[in-house]
PDB file of C-alpha atoms in Angstrom:
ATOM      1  CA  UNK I   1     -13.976 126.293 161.476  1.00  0.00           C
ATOM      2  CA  UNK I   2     -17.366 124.440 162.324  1.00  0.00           C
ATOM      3  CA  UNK I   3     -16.585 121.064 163.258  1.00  0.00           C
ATOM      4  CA  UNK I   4     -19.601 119.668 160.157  1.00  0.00           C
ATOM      5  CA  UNK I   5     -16.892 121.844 158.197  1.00  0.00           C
ATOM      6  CA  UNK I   6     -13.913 120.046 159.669  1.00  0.00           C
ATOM      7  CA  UNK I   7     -15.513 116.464 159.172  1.00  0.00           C
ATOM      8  CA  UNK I   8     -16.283 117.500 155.401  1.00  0.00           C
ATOM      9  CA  UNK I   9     -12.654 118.241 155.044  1.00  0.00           C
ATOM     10  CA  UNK I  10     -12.291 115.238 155.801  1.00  0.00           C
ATOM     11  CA  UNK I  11     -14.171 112.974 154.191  1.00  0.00           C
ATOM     12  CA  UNK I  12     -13.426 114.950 151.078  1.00  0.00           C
ATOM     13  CA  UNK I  13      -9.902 114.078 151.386  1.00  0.00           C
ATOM     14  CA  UNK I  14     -10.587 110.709 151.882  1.00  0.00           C
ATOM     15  CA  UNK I  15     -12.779 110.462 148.787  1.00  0.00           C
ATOM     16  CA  UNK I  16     -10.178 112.312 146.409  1.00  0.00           C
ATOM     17  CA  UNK I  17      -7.572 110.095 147.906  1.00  0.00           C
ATOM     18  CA  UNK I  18     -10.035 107.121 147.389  1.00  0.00           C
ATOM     19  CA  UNK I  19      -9.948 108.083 143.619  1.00  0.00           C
ATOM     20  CA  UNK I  20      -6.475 108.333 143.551  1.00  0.00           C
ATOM     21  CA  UNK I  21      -5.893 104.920 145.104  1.00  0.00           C
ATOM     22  CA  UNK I  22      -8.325 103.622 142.298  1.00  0.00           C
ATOM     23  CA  UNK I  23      -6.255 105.606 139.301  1.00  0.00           C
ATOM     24  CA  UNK I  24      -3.073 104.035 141.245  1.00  0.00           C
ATOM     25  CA  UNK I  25      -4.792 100.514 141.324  1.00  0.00           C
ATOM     26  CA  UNK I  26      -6.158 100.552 137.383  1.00  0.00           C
ATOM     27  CA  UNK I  27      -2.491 101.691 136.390  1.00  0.00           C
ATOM     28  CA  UNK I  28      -1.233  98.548 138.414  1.00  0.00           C
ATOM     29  CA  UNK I  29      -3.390  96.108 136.861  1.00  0.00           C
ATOM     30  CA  UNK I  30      -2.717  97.625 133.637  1.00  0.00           C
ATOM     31  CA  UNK I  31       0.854  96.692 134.152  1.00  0.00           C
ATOM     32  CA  UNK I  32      -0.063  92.942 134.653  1.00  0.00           C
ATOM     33  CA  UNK I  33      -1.900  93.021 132.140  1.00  0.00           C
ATOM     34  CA  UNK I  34      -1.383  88.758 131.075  1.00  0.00           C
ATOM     35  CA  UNK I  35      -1.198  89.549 127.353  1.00  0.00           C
ATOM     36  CA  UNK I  36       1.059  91.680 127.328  1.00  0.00           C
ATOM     37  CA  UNK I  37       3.276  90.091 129.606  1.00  0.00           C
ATOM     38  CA  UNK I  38       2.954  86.610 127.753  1.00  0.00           C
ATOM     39  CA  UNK I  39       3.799  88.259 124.733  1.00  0.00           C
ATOM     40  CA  UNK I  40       6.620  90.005 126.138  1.00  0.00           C
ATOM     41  CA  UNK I  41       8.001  86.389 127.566  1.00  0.00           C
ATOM     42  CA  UNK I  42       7.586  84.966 123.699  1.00  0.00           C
ATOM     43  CA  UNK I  43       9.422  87.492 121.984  1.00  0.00           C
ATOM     44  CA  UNK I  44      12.451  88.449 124.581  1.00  0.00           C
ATOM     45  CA  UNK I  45      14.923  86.253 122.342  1.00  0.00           C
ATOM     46  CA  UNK I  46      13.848  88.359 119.506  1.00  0.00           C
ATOM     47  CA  UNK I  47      14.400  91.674 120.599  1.00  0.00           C
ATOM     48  CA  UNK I  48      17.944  90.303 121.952  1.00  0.00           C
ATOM     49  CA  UNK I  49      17.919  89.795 118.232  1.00  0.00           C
ATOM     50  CA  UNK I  50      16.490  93.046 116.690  1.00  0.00           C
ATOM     51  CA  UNK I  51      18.367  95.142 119.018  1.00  0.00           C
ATOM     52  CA  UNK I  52      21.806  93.186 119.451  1.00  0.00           C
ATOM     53  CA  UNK I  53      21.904  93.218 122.830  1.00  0.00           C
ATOM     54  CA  UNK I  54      23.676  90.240 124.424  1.00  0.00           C
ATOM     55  CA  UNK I  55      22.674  87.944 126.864  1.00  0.00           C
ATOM     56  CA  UNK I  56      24.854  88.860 129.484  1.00  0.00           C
ATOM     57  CA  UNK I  57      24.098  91.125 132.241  1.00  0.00           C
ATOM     58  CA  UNK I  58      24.834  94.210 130.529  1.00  0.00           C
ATOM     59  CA  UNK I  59      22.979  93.463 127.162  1.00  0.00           C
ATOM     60  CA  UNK I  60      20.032  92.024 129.646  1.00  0.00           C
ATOM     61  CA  UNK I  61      20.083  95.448 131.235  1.00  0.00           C
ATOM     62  CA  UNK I  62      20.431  97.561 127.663  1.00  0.00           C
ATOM     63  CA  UNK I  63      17.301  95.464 126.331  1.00  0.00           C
ATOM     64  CA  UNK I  64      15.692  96.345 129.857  1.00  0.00           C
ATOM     65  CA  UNK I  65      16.171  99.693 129.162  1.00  0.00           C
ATOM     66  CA  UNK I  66      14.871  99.668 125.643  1.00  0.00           C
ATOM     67  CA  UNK I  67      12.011  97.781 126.981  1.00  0.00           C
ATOM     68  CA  UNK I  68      11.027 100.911 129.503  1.00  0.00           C
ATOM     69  CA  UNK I  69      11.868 103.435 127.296  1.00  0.00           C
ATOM     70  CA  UNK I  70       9.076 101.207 124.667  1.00  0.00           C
ATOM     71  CA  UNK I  71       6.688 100.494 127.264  1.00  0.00           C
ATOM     72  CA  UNK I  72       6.951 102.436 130.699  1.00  0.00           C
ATOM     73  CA  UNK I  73       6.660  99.194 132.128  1.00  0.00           C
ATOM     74  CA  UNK I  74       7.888  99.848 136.555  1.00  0.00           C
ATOM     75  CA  UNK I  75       8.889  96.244 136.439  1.00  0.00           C
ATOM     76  CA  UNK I  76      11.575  97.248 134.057  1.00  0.00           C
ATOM     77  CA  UNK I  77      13.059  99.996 136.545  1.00  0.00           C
ATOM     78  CA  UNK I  78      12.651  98.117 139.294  1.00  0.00           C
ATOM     79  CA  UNK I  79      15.218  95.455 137.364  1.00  0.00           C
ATOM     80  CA  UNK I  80      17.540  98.088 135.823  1.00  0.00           C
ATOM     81  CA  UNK I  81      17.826  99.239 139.514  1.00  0.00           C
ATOM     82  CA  UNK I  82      18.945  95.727 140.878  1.00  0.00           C
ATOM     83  CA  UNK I  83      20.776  94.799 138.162  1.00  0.00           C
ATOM     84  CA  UNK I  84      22.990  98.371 138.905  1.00  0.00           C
ATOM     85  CA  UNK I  85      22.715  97.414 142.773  1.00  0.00           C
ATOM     86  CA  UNK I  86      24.122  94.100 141.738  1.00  0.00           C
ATOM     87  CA  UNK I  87      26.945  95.376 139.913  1.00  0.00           C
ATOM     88  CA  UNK I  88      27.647  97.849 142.480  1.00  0.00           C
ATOM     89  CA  UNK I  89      28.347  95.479 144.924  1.00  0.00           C
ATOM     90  CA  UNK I  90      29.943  92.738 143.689  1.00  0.00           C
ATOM     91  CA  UNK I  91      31.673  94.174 140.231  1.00  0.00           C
ATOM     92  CA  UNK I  92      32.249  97.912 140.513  1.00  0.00           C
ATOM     93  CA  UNK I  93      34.503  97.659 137.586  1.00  0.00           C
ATOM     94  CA  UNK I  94      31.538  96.967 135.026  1.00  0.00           C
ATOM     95  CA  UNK I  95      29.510  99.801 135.553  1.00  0.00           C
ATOM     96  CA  UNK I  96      30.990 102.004 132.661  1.00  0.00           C
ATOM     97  CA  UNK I  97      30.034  99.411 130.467  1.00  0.00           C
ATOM     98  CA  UNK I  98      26.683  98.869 132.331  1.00  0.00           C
ATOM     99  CA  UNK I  99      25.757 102.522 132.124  1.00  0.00           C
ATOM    100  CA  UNK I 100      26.762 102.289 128.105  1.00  0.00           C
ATOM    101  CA  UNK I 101      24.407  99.534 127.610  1.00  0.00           C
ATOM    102  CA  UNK I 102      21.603 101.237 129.682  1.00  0.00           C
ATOM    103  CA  UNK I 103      22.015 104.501 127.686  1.00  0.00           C
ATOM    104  CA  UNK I 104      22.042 103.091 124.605  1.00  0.00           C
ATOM    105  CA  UNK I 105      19.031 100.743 125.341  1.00  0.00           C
ATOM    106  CA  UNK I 106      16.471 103.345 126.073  1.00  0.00           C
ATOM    107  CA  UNK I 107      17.859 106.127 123.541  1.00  0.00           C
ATOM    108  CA  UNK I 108      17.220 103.226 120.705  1.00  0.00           C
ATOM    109  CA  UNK I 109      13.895 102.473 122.097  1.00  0.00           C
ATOM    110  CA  UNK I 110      12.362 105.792 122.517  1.00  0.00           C
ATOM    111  CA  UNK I 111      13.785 105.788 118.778  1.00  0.00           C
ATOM    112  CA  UNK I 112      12.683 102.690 117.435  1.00  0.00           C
ATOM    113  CA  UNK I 113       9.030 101.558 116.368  1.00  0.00           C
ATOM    114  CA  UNK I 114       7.390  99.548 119.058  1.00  0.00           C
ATOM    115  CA  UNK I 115       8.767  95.701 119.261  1.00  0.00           C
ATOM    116  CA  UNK I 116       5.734  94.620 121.346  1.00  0.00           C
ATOM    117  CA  UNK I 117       2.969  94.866 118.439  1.00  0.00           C
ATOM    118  CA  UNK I 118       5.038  93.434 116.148  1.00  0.00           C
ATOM    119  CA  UNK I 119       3.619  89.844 114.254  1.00  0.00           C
ATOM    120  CA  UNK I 120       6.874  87.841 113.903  1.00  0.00           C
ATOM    121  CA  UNK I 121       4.763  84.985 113.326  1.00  0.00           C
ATOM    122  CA  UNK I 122       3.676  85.979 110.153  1.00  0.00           C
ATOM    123  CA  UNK I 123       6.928  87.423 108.392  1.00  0.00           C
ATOM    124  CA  UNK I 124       9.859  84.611 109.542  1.00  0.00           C
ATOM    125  CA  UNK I 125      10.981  84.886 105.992  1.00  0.00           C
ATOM    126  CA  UNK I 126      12.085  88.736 106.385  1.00  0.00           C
ATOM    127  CA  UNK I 127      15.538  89.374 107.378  1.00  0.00           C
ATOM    128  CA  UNK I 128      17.367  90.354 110.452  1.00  0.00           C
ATOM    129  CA  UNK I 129      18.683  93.696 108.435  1.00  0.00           C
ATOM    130  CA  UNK I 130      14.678  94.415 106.769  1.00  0.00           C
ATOM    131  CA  UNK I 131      13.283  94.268 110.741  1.00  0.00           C
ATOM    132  CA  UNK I 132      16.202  96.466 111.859  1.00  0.00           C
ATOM    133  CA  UNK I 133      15.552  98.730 108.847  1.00  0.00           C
ATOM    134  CA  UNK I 134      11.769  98.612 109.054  1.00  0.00           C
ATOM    135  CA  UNK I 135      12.173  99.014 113.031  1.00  0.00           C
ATOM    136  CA  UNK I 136      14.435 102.069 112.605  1.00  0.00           C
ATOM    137  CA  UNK I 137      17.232 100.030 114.751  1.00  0.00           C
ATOM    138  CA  UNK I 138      20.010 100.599 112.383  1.00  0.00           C
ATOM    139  CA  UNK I 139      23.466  98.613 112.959  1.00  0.00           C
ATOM    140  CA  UNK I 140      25.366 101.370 113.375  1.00  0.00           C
ATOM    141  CA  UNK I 141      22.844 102.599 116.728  1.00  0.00           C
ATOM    142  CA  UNK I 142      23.499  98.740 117.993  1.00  0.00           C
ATOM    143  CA  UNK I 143      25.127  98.618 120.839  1.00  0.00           C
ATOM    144  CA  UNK I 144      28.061  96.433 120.751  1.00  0.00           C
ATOM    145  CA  UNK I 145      30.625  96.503 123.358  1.00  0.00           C
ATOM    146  CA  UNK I 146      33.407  93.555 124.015  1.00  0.00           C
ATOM    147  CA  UNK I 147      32.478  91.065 127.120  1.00  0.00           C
TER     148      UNK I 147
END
């Protein structure tokens, strides 16, 4: 092979790997994307609500999961994963119940309608049970499991 052939090689690989670096770089900043994280900020409580997820590590971890499996957001894995480190460590003994809530989080989320286009705002008046019901989170696909 010609060495004009070999620096063509090259620089060809360079530029494809350029425009993978940019595809890499949009999907990034797509991730931070400030909307979408403010809004996900103002409405955690809620879908602690909507979902029934508790507040403590293993309901934060279910509604983590539900979150990723709604919006394929890496920050989300990158939590589930040191939330299980965590637990590995220092509580072995609550990773059944761990694994339940992280199951059950992203199966009702890839089932559910999406939570983060949702206008709570303008419908306070509905109920818990019409959101659930409108959501397609029924009670009996909650996850509830004794602290």
């Amino acid at each position: 092979m010609s060495l004009s052939k070999t620096i063509y090689d090259v620089e060809e690989s360079k530029r494809i790997t350029s425009r993978t670096d940019e595809a890499k770089l949009e999907r990034l900043l797509a991730e931070y994307d400030p909307f979408k994280l403010m809004r996900l900020r103002q409405t955690h409580d809620i879908w602690h609500l909507i979902t029934g997820f508790n507040t403590d590590v293993a309901g934060e971890l279910g509604l983590k999961a539900f979150e990723l499996a709604q919006t394929h957001r890496p920050m989300a894995v990158i939590l589930l994963v040191g939330g299980l480190l965590k637990t590995l460590t220092e509580t072995p003994e609550a990773l059944p119940k761990l694994f339940d809530q992280i199951v059950e989080g992203y199966q009702l989320g890839c089932q559910a309608r999406p939570l983060l286009a949702q206008k709570w705002e303008t419908q306070w008046e509905k109920s818990l049970t019409e959101w659930q019901e409108e959501l397609g989170i029924l009670p009996q696909s909650i996850a509830v499991h004794p602290t």
